[in-house]
Structure formats: C-alpha cells, structure tokens
Amino acid sequence: MVSLRFPFSFPQPPKLPRHGFLRPSYAVVAAGGAAAAAGFVAVTINSTNQQSPFLESALNSLFRSHSSPLWASLSLADNSTTSSVVDSKTGMSFPSVIGDSQQLLGIGLRRKAILGVKNINVYAYGVYADNNDIKESLSEKYGKLSVSELQEKNFDKDIMEADICMTVRLQIVYGRLSIRSVRSAFEESVGSRLEKFGGSDNKELLHKFTSQFKDEYKIPRGSVIDLSKERGHVLRTIIDGKEVGSIESQLLCRAILDLYIGEDPFDKQAKQDIKQALTSILHN
C-alpha cells in the first residue's frame, strides 16, 4: 500500500426522525411517508412495508412538477428498517439517523489536488446532530426569528460551543489512504484550529488526539471514522465500529467541528446545506 502525506485535514438500526424537514442537497423517504428531494445526492430508501403504488405515484407526480432537472433520485425497496442517503459523487451511503436521535444535516466531500494537476476524492462526510439538543440550546436565542431572519444569522459559533450531541462521520473514498496520512493531516488541520481558538500551548492535547490513530488500523475504501461529540464536550473516536479513544475537551470538540461547519470549511456548499437544515429545526 502506498502511504501518502496530504497537506489537508480530515476532519442498532436508526429510529425514524421525529422532526422531518427538507434539505436542499438531499432528501430521505421512510416507510409510510413522502418527501421532496433536490440537490446533489441520490437517495436510497428501504422499508419493512410492501412497496406502495400510491406513494410511488405521489412521488412521481411531485418530481414531475419541477421545471428544472432534479439531481437526486429515489427508490423504494423492501426488507429493511433503515433509510439512507447516497452521495451521488462518491456512492457512499449515509444513514439518515445514527445512535438514538442524531439526524443527518448534510453531506460534504473532501477533495485534494495532487501536484496541482489531478483532484482526488479523499472522503465523503456526513454531519449529524440531535434535534432536541439544538432546540434546547439555541431556541431561546433564535427560536422566535423567522426563516429569512435565521438565514441571515451566523450561528456556527453557538453550535460549536454548545453542549450538543453531534457526529461527523467520515467515509474513506481514496483507496490508497493510510492511517499515517490521516494522523499527519489531523496534526496539521486540528493543530491549526487548536492554535486559532486556544493559543499555541496545546501540543499535549493535539498529541493525545492524533495518537489514537495507530499504525495498526487499516482504512481501505469504505472505512468509517466517527468523530462524536457527546454530552460534557467529550470527543469519542470510533474507527469501523471500534472505539479507539475519548477526550473531554470543549476546545478539541470545537476545533474538529470548525473543519466542517466553521468559517473556512472543507466543503462550502455542505456548510450551507447544514445551515439550512439547522434553520428548519429551529423554526419548527
């Protein structure tokens, strides 16, 4: 396996969402319900119920009402209780809900130019958050604003600093990526954010985080890395279902989230999609 050092950063079956909302770049359809889709991903929906001709007809009618081509597609299938969103650029599938209540807010793509010539897709990522946590933490400040007023607000800092359960799920796309490259990338990207938010005296905290990515772990295409922020500002790291460490640090949690929803995120369109989803949660 070729080990590359990239100067960029990486950053139970789910229950159906209790608070549904449309997102601009993807849509989710669960058994017994319908949703509209528009954006850059394709959606795959699985249901335990038999396929409903009425639902399918309703969806087809809904899509025909759009005058411009949709960049998303829907399919209904049997024999599963899960719903998922498939990134059309990479083919990576993200569950609409993880854990007990964290719902998918948006999907992004991390790309990197090699020698300034070829762009490669390094990994796709999904950002999740607990709707109830968001409302409890931010409703007092933003809950009474209209949708248009919310869209003008920048509440990134509030989201990153609040004690909200969130997860950034990375799915490896580039098959030649090594864990050493991931560790090196985090040293650079997370290190710069730690310095940005907490000053230069955070080398020990950075080392504690990056040392979790040991050489023994293999990350071929399709591998999943979860960076989960839990109550009490605990960052839990899981690689392909195996927990590799947890660190209690509000500063570290903020540094990680800043890579994806901060001022200079990896995928600017994904950040906008996530903001729209957050706006919908706060307005409902």
Tab-separated table of N, CA and C in Angstrom, residues 121-274:
chain	number	residue	atom	x	y	z
A	121	ASN	N	-11.000	12.473	-4.809
A	121	ASN	CA	-11.974	12.454	-3.727
A	121	ASN	C	-11.370	11.662	-2.579
A	122	VAL	N	-11.083	12.319	-1.488
A	122	VAL	CA	-10.429	11.661	-0.353
A	122	VAL	C	-11.452	10.965	0.529
A	123	TYR	N	-12.473	11.706	0.950
A	123	TYR	CA	-13.541	11.081	1.735
A	123	TYR	C	-14.803	11.926	1.645
A	124	ALA	N	-15.924	11.266	1.832
A	124	ALA	CA	-17.200	11.950	1.978
A	124	ALA	C	-17.502	12.014	3.468
A	125	TYR	N	-18.250	13.020	3.875
A	125	TYR	CA	-18.572	13.109	5.293
A	125	TYR	C	-20.015	13.557	5.493
A	126	GLY	N	-20.591	13.069	6.560
A	126	GLY	CA	-21.931	13.474	6.954
A	126	GLY	C	-21.889	14.100	8.334
A	127	VAL	N	-22.629	15.175	8.517
A	127	VAL	CA	-22.699	15.861	9.810
A	127	VAL	C	-24.065	15.580	10.428
A	128	TYR	N	-24.053	15.108	11.667
A	128	TYR	CA	-25.267	14.729	12.382
A	128	TYR	C	-25.406	15.553	13.656
A	129	ALA	N	-26.657	15.731	14.103
A	129	ALA	CA	-26.896	16.421	15.376
A	129	ALA	C	-28.227	15.970	15.948
A	130	ASP	N	-28.336	16.100	17.259
A	130	ASP	CA	-29.579	15.775	17.954
A	130	ASP	C	-30.508	16.990	17.892
A	131	ASN	N	-31.662	16.807	17.279
A	131	ASN	CA	-32.600	17.926	17.106
A	131	ASN	C	-33.016	18.551	18.431
A	132	ASN	N	-33.307	17.695	19.418
A	132	ASN	CA	-33.750	18.221	20.706
A	132	ASN	C	-32.659	19.042	21.383
A	133	ASP	N	-31.413	18.583	21.266
A	133	ASP	CA	-30.301	19.347	21.832
A	133	ASP	C	-30.195	20.719	21.181
A	134	ILE	N	-30.370	20.747	19.862
A	134	ILE	CA	-30.282	22.013	19.134
A	134	ILE	C	-31.353	22.981	19.617
A	135	LYS	N	-32.574	22.484	19.730
A	135	LYS	CA	-33.670	23.356	20.164
A	135	LYS	C	-33.468	23.838	21.596
A	136	GLU	N	-33.056	22.928	22.472
A	136	GLU	CA	-32.866	23.306	23.871
A	136	GLU	C	-31.750	24.345	24.028
A	137	SER	N	-30.711	24.212	23.203
A	137	SER	CA	-29.556	25.093	23.341
A	137	SER	C	-29.727	26.437	22.646
A	138	LEU	N	-30.473	26.449	21.534
A	138	LEU	CA	-30.497	27.653	20.707
A	138	LEU	C	-31.857	28.323	20.554
A	139	SER	N	-32.920	27.653	20.998
A	139	SER	CA	-34.260	28.216	20.778
A	139	SER	C	-34.457	29.549	21.482
A	140	GLU	N	-33.896	29.686	22.666
A	140	GLU	CA	-34.074	30.936	23.401
A	140	GLU	C	-33.506	32.124	22.628
A	141	LYS	N	-32.400	31.899	21.935
A	141	LYS	CA	-31.739	32.981	21.203
A	141	LYS	C	-32.287	33.142	19.793
A	142	TYR	N	-32.643	32.017	19.151
A	142	TYR	CA	-33.005	32.080	17.736
A	142	TYR	C	-34.429	31.605	17.428
A	143	GLY	N	-35.106	31.015	18.413
A	143	GLY	CA	-36.381	30.355	18.141
A	143	GLY	C	-37.488	31.251	17.637
A	144	LYS	N	-37.471	32.526	17.977
A	144	LYS	CA	-38.548	33.430	17.585
A	144	LYS	C	-38.287	34.141	16.262
A	145	LEU	N	-37.140	33.882	15.685
A	145	LEU	CA	-36.823	34.533	14.410
A	145	LEU	C	-37.521	33.831	13.254
A	146	SER	N	-37.818	34.583	12.213
A	146	SER	CA	-38.408	33.991	11.011
A	146	SER	C	-37.330	33.240	10.229
A	147	VAL	N	-37.770	32.466	9.241
A	147	VAL	CA	-36.824	31.710	8.416
A	147	VAL	C	-35.841	32.654	7.736
A	148	SER	N	-36.338	33.745	7.178
A	148	SER	CA	-35.456	34.686	6.478
A	148	SER	C	-34.462	35.322	7.445
A	149	GLU	N	-34.917	35.611	8.671
A	149	GLU	CA	-34.009	36.188	9.668
A	149	GLU	C	-32.956	35.183	10.100
A	150	LEU	N	-33.357	33.918	10.248
A	150	LEU	CA	-32.409	32.871	10.633
A	150	LEU	C	-31.343	32.674	9.570
A	151	GLN	N	-31.758	32.750	8.314
A	151	GLN	CA	-30.812	32.537	7.226
A	151	GLN	C	-29.740	33.613	7.165
A	152	GLU	N	-30.033	34.755	7.742
A	152	GLU	CA	-29.057	35.850	7.760
A	152	GLU	C	-28.124	35.770	8.964
A	153	LYS	N	-28.453	34.889	9.905
A	153	LYS	CA	-27.648	34.768	11.112
A	153	LYS	C	-26.516	33.763	10.920
A	154	ASN	N	-25.386	34.044	11.530
A	154	ASN	CA	-24.281	33.095	11.571
A	154	ASN	C	-24.213	32.507	12.978
A	155	PHE	N	-24.790	31.303	13.124
A	155	PHE	CA	-24.796	30.698	14.444
A	155	PHE	C	-23.819	29.529	14.554
A	156	ASP	N	-22.777	29.537	13.701
A	156	ASP	CA	-21.771	28.477	13.736
A	156	ASP	C	-21.109	28.385	15.110
A	157	LYS	N	-20.725	29.539	15.641
A	157	LYS	CA	-20.026	29.558	16.917
A	157	LYS	C	-20.895	28.994	18.025
A	158	ASP	N	-22.186	29.352	18.022
A	158	ASP	CA	-23.102	28.837	19.041
A	158	ASP	C	-23.230	27.319	18.953
A	159	ILE	N	-23.307	26.803	17.739
A	159	ILE	CA	-23.424	25.349	17.549
A	159	ILE	C	-22.174	24.647	18.049
A	160	MET	N	-21.023	25.181	17.720
A	160	MET	CA	-19.765	24.523	18.085
A	160	MET	C	-19.474	24.585	19.581
A	161	GLU	N	-19.929	25.653	20.239
A	161	GLU	CA	-19.629	25.822	21.659
A	161	GLU	C	-20.683	25.218	22.578
A	162	ALA	N	-21.903	25.030	22.075
A	162	ALA	CA	-22.977	24.497	22.912
A	162	ALA	C	-22.755	23.012	23.209
A	163	ASP	N	-23.369	22.555	24.287
A	163	ASP	CA	-23.240	21.145	24.681
A	163	ASP	C	-24.272	20.315	23.923
A	164	ILE	N	-24.053	20.193	22.616
A	164	ILE	CA	-24.962	19.489	21.707
A	164	ILE	C	-24.302	18.197	21.234
A	165	CYS	N	-25.047	17.111	21.257
A	165	CYS	CA	-24.519	15.846	20.740
A	165	CYS	C	-24.461	15.912	19.216
A	166	MET	N	-23.271	15.760	18.673
A	166	MET	CA	-23.064	15.826	17.229
A	166	MET	C	-22.049	14.763	16.800
A	167	THR	N	-22.099	14.390	15.534
A	167	THR	CA	-21.132	13.437	14.989
A	167	THR	C	-20.751	13.862	13.579
A	168	VAL	N	-19.478	13.786	13.287
A	168	VAL	CA	-19.011	13.908	11.907
A	168	VAL	C	-18.546	12.515	11.496
A	169	ARG	N	-19.215	11.955	10.507
A	169	ARG	CA	-18.873	10.611	10.019
A	169	ARG	C	-18.084	10.740	8.715
A	170	LEU	N	-16.859	10.237	8.715
A	170	LEU	CA	-16.021	10.233	7.523
A	170	LEU	C	-16.082	8.856	6.880
A	171	GLN	N	-16.277	8.813	5.565
A	171	GLN	CA	-16.233	7.552	4.831
A	171	GLN	C	-15.141	7.665	3.765
A	172	ILE	N	-14.140	6.813	3.910
A	172	ILE	CA	-12.962	6.890	3.047
A	172	ILE	C	-13.313	6.514	1.608
A	173	VAL	N	-12.923	7.389	0.686
A	173	VAL	CA	-13.153	7.163	-0.741
A	173	VAL	C	-11.856	6.766	-1.443
A	174	TYR	N	-10.768	7.435	-1.109
A	174	TYR	CA	-9.476	7.173	-1.753
A	174	TYR	C	-8.864	5.901	-1.170
A	175	GLY	N	-8.781	4.859	-1.983
A	175	GLY	CA	-8.387	3.542	-1.510
A	175	GLY	C	-6.951	3.404	-1.059
A	176	ARG	N	-6.068	4.350	-1.411
A	176	ARG	CA	-4.655	4.237	-1.047
A	176	ARG	C	-4.294	5.055	0.200
A	177	LEU	N	-5.299	5.545	0.868
A	177	LEU	CA	-5.049	6.355	2.054
A	177	LEU	C	-4.593	5.480	3.221
A	178	SER	N	-3.570	5.911	3.929
A	178	SER	CA	-3.070	5.174	5.091
A	178	SER	C	-3.444	5.901	6.366
A	179	ILE	N	-3.466	5.183	7.470
A	179	ILE	CA	-3.774	5.793	8.754
A	179	ILE	C	-2.708	6.821	9.130
A	180	ARG	N	-1.483	6.614	8.666
A	180	ARG	CA	-0.411	7.579	8.922
A	180	ARG	C	-0.718	8.916	8.256
A	181	SER	N	-1.298	8.847	7.049
A	181	SER	CA	-1.683	10.081	6.357
A	181	SER	C	-2.795	10.797	7.099
A	182	VAL	N	-3.733	10.024	7.635
A	182	VAL	CA	-4.821	10.615	8.415
A	182	VAL	C	-4.254	11.307	9.648
A	183	ARG	N	-3.354	10.613	10.333
A	183	ARG	CA	-2.749	11.185	11.548
A	183	ARG	C	-1.997	12.481	11.234
A	184	SER	N	-1.235	12.477	10.163
A	184	SER	CA	-0.481	13.660	9.776
A	184	SER	C	-1.400	14.816	9.396
A	185	ALA	N	-2.476	14.490	8.691
A	185	ALA	CA	-3.419	15.526	8.284
A	185	ALA	C	-4.099	16.151	9.494
A	186	PHE	N	-4.455	15.333	10.467
A	186	PHE	CA	-5.066	15.866	11.689
A	186	PHE	C	-4.082	16.710	12.484
A	187	GLU	N	-2.833	16.303	12.487
A	187	GLU	CA	-1.826	17.099	13.201
A	187	GLU	C	-1.786	18.519	12.660
A	188	GLU	N	-1.920	18.637	11.341
A	188	GLU	CA	-1.875	19.959	10.709
A	188	GLU	C	-3.189	20.713	10.867
A	189	SER	N	-4.286	20.076	10.480
A	189	SER	CA	-5.567	20.791	10.443
A	189	SER	C	-6.123	21.055	11.841
A	190	VAL	N	-6.178	20.021	12.676
A	190	VAL	CA	-6.692	20.218	14.034
A	190	VAL	C	-5.716	21.090	14.833
A	191	GLY	N	-4.415	20.897	14.585
A	191	GLY	CA	-3.426	21.718	15.276
A	191	GLY	C	-3.614	23.198	15.003
A	192	SER	N	-3.906	23.544	13.763
A	192	SER	CA	-4.094	24.954	13.421
A	192	SER	C	-5.341	25.518	14.074
A	193	ARG	N	-6.394	24.693	14.194
A	193	ARG	CA	-7.619	25.157	14.850
A	193	ARG	C	-7.421	25.292	16.354
A	194	LEU	N	-6.688	24.374	16.959
A	194	LEU	CA	-6.419	24.488	18.390
A	194	LEU	C	-5.653	25.773	18.687
A	195	GLU	N	-4.708	26.093	17.821
A	195	GLU	CA	-3.947	27.332	17.998
A	195	GLU	C	-4.845	28.551	17.767
A	196	LYS	N	-5.728	28.445	16.806
A	196	LYS	CA	-6.640	29.548	16.487
A	196	LYS	C	-7.560	29.870	17.657
A	197	PHE	N	-8.102	28.840	18.306
A	197	PHE	CA	-9.080	29.050	19.365
A	197	PHE	C	-8.484	29.061	20.775
A	198	GLY	N	-7.311	28.420	20.943
A	198	GLY	CA	-6.784	28.284	22.293
A	198	GLY	C	-5.342	28.684	22.485
A	199	GLY	N	-4.710	29.222	21.454
A	199	GLY	CA	-3.311	29.599	21.591
A	199	GLY	C	-2.376	28.450	21.238
A	200	SER	N	-1.098	28.688	21.389
A	200	SER	CA	-0.088	27.733	20.921
A	200	SER	C	0.249	26.635	21.921
A	201	ASP	N	-0.217	26.751	23.152
A	201	ASP	CA	0.162	25.799	24.186
A	201	ASP	C	-0.835	24.641	24.283
A	202	ASN	N	-1.043	23.937	23.159
A	202	ASN	CA	-1.990	22.816	23.145
A	202	ASN	C	-1.411	21.581	22.454
A	203	LYS	N	-0.094	21.466	22.470
A	203	LYS	CA	0.552	20.338	21.802
A	203	LYS	C	0.210	19.009	22.473
A	204	GLU	N	0.096	19.028	23.795
A	204	GLU	CA	-0.237	17.795	24.508
A	204	GLU	C	-1.636	17.304	24.147
A	205	LEU	N	-2.580	18.230	24.067
A	205	LEU	CA	-3.950	17.878	23.681
A	205	LEU	C	-3.989	17.349	22.258
A	206	LEU	N	-3.254	17.991	21.355
A	206	LEU	CA	-3.206	17.532	19.964
A	206	LEU	C	-2.619	16.134	19.880
A	207	HIS	N	-1.527	15.891	20.611
A	207	HIS	CA	-0.893	14.574	20.583
A	207	HIS	C	-1.826	13.505	21.147
A	208	LYS	N	-2.565	13.848	22.186
A	208	LYS	CA	-3.499	12.894	22.780
A	208	LYS	C	-4.545	12.463	21.763
A	209	PHE	N	-4.973	13.421	20.938
A	209	PHE	CA	-5.972	13.098	19.905
A	209	PHE	C	-5.356	12.301	18.765
A	210	THR	N	-4.281	12.790	18.183
A	210	THR	CA	-3.710	12.129	16.998
A	210	THR	C	-3.110	10.760	17.316
A	211	SER	N	-2.686	10.539	18.548
A	211	SER	CA	-2.092	9.241	18.902
A	211	SER	C	-3.123	8.121	18.907
A	212	GLN	N	-4.400	8.482	18.830
A	212	GLN	CA	-5.444	7.450	18.740
A	212	GLN	C	-5.395	6.726	17.397
A	213	PHE	N	-4.830	7.370	16.380
A	213	PHE	CA	-4.809	6.805	15.028
A	213	PHE	C	-3.516	6.002	14.850
A	214	LYS	N	-3.526	4.816	15.389
A	214	LYS	CA	-2.331	3.967	15.421
A	214	LYS	C	-2.116	3.271	14.080
A	215	ASP	N	-0.858	2.930	13.819
A	215	ASP	CA	-0.498	2.311	12.541
A	215	ASP	C	-1.197	0.968	12.313
A	216	GLU	N	-1.637	0.323	13.370
A	216	GLU	CA	-2.265	-0.997	13.234
A	216	GLU	C	-3.624	-0.932	12.540
A	217	TYR	N	-4.250	0.241	12.507
A	217	TYR	CA	-5.565	0.356	11.891
A	217	TYR	C	-5.436	0.527	10.378
A	218	LYS	N	-6.214	-0.239	9.657
A	218	LYS	CA	-6.243	-0.152	8.195
A	218	LYS	C	-7.534	0.546	7.782
A	219	ILE	N	-7.432	1.411	6.793
A	219	ILE	CA	-8.603	2.179	6.356
A	219	ILE	C	-8.758	2.112	4.831
A	220	PRO	N	-9.139	0.963	4.294
A	220	PRO	CA	-9.396	0.882	2.849
A	220	PRO	C	-10.649	1.664	2.481
A	221	ARG	N	-10.915	1.743	1.198
A	221	ARG	CA	-12.113	2.435	0.723
A	221	ARG	C	-13.343	1.881	1.437
A	222	GLY	N	-14.188	2.785	1.898
A	222	GLY	CA	-15.401	2.368	2.597
A	222	GLY	C	-15.272	2.362	4.105
A	223	SER	N	-14.050	2.515	4.617
A	223	SER	CA	-13.862	2.565	6.069
A	223	SER	C	-14.573	3.790	6.640
A	224	VAL	N	-15.031	3.659	7.883
A	224	VAL	CA	-15.801	4.714	8.528
A	224	VAL	C	-15.089	5.188	9.788
A	225	ILE	N	-14.905	6.491	9.894
A	225	ILE	CA	-14.351	7.114	11.098
A	225	ILE	C	-15.405	8.052	11.658
A	226	ASP	N	-15.834	7.797	12.893
A	226	ASP	CA	-16.802	8.664	13.564
A	226	ASP	C	-16.090	9.531	14.589
A	227	LEU	N	-16.300	10.822	14.494
A	227	LEU	CA	-15.822	11.781	15.487
A	227	LEU	C	-17.068	12.319	16.177
A	228	SER	N	-17.376	11.774	17.340
A	228	SER	CA	-18.643	12.063	18.008
A	228	SER	C	-18.446	12.950	19.230
A	229	LYS	N	-19.162	14.044	19.239
A	229	LYS	CA	-19.159	14.947	20.385
A	229	LYS	C	-20.329	14.586	21.284
A	230	GLU	N	-20.018	14.163	22.515
A	230	GLU	CA	-21.045	13.733	23.437
A	230	GLU	C	-21.243	14.764	24.536
A	231	ARG	N	-22.247	14.543	25.372
A	231	ARG	CA	-22.539	15.467	26.462
A	231	ARG	C	-21.305	15.669	27.334
A	232	GLY	N	-21.121	16.903	27.792
A	232	GLY	CA	-19.944	17.217	28.582
A	232	GLY	C	-18.736	17.518	27.732
A	233	HIS	N	-18.948	17.733	26.420
A	233	HIS	CA	-17.874	18.050	25.478
A	233	HIS	C	-16.816	16.935	25.448
A	234	VAL	N	-17.312	15.712	25.339
A	234	VAL	CA	-16.427	14.549	25.213
A	234	VAL	C	-16.364	14.152	23.742
A	235	LEU	N	-15.159	14.097	23.195
A	235	LEU	CA	-14.971	13.668	21.809
A	235	LEU	C	-14.604	12.191	21.798
A	236	ARG	N	-15.466	11.381	21.195
A	236	ARG	CA	-15.238	9.944	21.111
A	236	ARG	C	-14.893	9.583	19.670
A	237	THR	N	-13.802	8.852	19.493
A	237	THR	CA	-13.342	8.474	18.152
A	237	THR	C	-13.566	6.985	17.939
A	238	ILE	N	-14.210	6.652	16.824
A	238	ILE	CA	-14.537	5.258	16.501
A	238	ILE	C	-14.094	4.992	15.068
A	239	ILE	N	-13.342	3.915	14.869
A	239	ILE	CA	-12.899	3.516	13.533
A	239	ILE	C	-13.506	2.167	13.196
A	240	ASP	N	-14.339	2.141	12.169
A	240	ASP	CA	-15.016	0.922	11.740
A	240	ASP	C	-15.659	0.181	12.913
A	241	GLY	N	-16.375	0.935	13.731
A	241	GLY	CA	-17.130	0.346	14.825
A	241	GLY	C	-16.356	0.100	16.100
A	242	LYS	N	-15.045	0.337	16.087
A	242	LYS	CA	-14.219	0.102	17.272
A	242	LYS	C	-13.825	1.437	17.893
A	243	GLU	N	-14.170	1.611	19.170
A	243	GLU	CA	-13.779	2.838	19.850
A	243	GLU	C	-12.280	2.837	20.108
A	244	VAL	N	-11.622	3.911	19.717
A	244	VAL	CA	-10.165	3.988	19.877
A	244	VAL	C	-9.751	5.030	20.902
A	245	GLY	N	-10.714	5.781	21.432
A	245	GLY	CA	-10.362	6.750	22.466
A	245	GLY	C	-11.443	7.787	22.671
A	246	SER	N	-11.371	8.466	23.819
A	246	SER	CA	-12.285	9.575	24.104
A	246	SER	C	-11.536	10.629	24.918
A	247	ILE	N	-11.840	11.879	24.637
A	247	ILE	CA	-11.143	13.007	25.271
A	247	ILE	C	-12.181	14.059	25.650
A	248	GLU	N	-12.141	14.490	26.899
A	248	GLU	CA	-13.036	15.554	27.331
A	248	GLU	C	-12.343	16.899	27.139
A	249	SER	N	-12.823	17.653	26.165
A	249	SER	CA	-12.221	18.953	25.872
A	249	SER	C	-13.154	19.750	24.971
A	250	GLN	N	-13.679	20.845	25.483
A	250	GLN	CA	-14.515	21.709	24.674
A	250	GLN	C	-13.713	22.321	23.526
A	251	LEU	N	-12.463	22.628	23.795
A	251	LEU	CA	-11.595	23.209	22.778
A	251	LEU	C	-11.376	22.241	21.617
A	252	LEU	N	-11.107	20.980	21.924
A	252	LEU	CA	-10.886	19.987	20.878
A	252	LEU	C	-12.157	19.759	20.069
A	253	CYS	N	-13.292	19.672	20.753
A	253	CYS	CA	-14.560	19.484	20.044
A	253	CYS	C	-14.813	20.633	19.068
A	254	ARG	N	-14.550	21.839	19.515
A	254	ARG	CA	-14.765	22.987	18.641
A	254	ARG	C	-13.806	22.967	17.459
A	255	ALA	N	-12.556	22.586	17.710
A	255	ALA	CA	-11.567	22.530	16.631
A	255	ALA	C	-11.985	21.532	15.552
A	256	ILE	N	-12.515	20.375	15.960
A	256	ILE	CA	-12.961	19.370	14.995
A	256	ILE	C	-14.138	19.884	14.184
A	257	LEU	N	-15.152	20.415	14.857
A	257	LEU	CA	-16.345	20.893	14.151
A	257	LEU	C	-16.031	22.058	13.217
A	258	ASP	N	-15.045	22.850	13.577
A	258	ASP	CA	-14.692	24.001	12.748
A	258	ASP	C	-14.213	23.578	11.358
A	259	LEU	N	-13.670	22.374	11.248
A	259	LEU	CA	-13.214	21.885	9.949
A	259	LEU	C	-14.369	21.725	8.971
A	260	TYR	N	-15.575	21.499	9.502
A	260	TYR	CA	-16.710	21.134	8.660
A	260	TYR	C	-17.824	22.184	8.624
A	261	ILE	N	-17.993	22.944	9.715
A	261	ILE	CA	-19.070	23.938	9.733
A	261	ILE	C	-18.572	25.308	10.175
A	262	GLY	N	-17.270	25.473	10.241
A	262	GLY	CA	-16.694	26.733	10.698
A	262	GLY	C	-16.575	27.780	9.600
A	263	GLU	N	-15.744	28.752	9.863
A	263	GLU	CA	-15.588	29.896	8.959
A	263	GLU	C	-15.003	29.501	7.609
A	264	ASP	N	-14.085	28.552	7.611
A	264	ASP	CA	-13.447	28.103	6.370
A	264	ASP	C	-13.550	26.577	6.266
A	265	PRO	N	-14.748	26.062	5.960
A	265	PRO	CA	-14.970	24.611	5.956
A	265	PRO	C	-14.388	23.927	4.727
A	266	PHE	N	-14.254	22.608	4.810
A	266	PHE	CA	-13.760	21.840	3.668
A	266	PHE	C	-14.689	21.953	2.467
A	267	ASP	N	-15.995	21.947	2.709
A	267	ASP	CA	-16.979	21.968	1.629
A	267	ASP	C	-17.988	23.081	1.935
A	268	LYS	N	-17.871	24.181	1.219
A	268	LYS	CA	-18.714	25.351	1.499
A	268	LYS	C	-20.189	25.083	1.214
A	269	GLN	N	-20.477	24.315	0.165
A	269	GLN	CA	-21.874	24.009	-0.136
A	269	GLN	C	-22.487	23.147	0.956
A	270	ALA	N	-21.712	22.198	1.468
A	270	ALA	CA	-22.207	21.348	2.555
A	270	ALA	C	-22.534	22.190	3.781
A	271	LYS	N	-21.696	23.165	4.065
A	271	LYS	CA	-21.967	24.038	5.203
A	271	LYS	C	-23.291	24.780	5.016
A	272	GLN	N	-23.571	25.252	3.807
A	272	GLN	CA	-24.831	25.929	3.548
A	272	GLN	C	-26.014	24.992	3.720
A	273	ASP	N	-25.859	23.746	3.253
A	273	ASP	CA	-26.919	22.760	3.420
A	273	ASP	C	-27.198	22.501	4.899
A	274	ILE	N	-26.125	22.390	5.673
A	274	ILE	CA	-26.252	22.135	7.113
A	274	ILE	C	-26.944	23.316	7.789
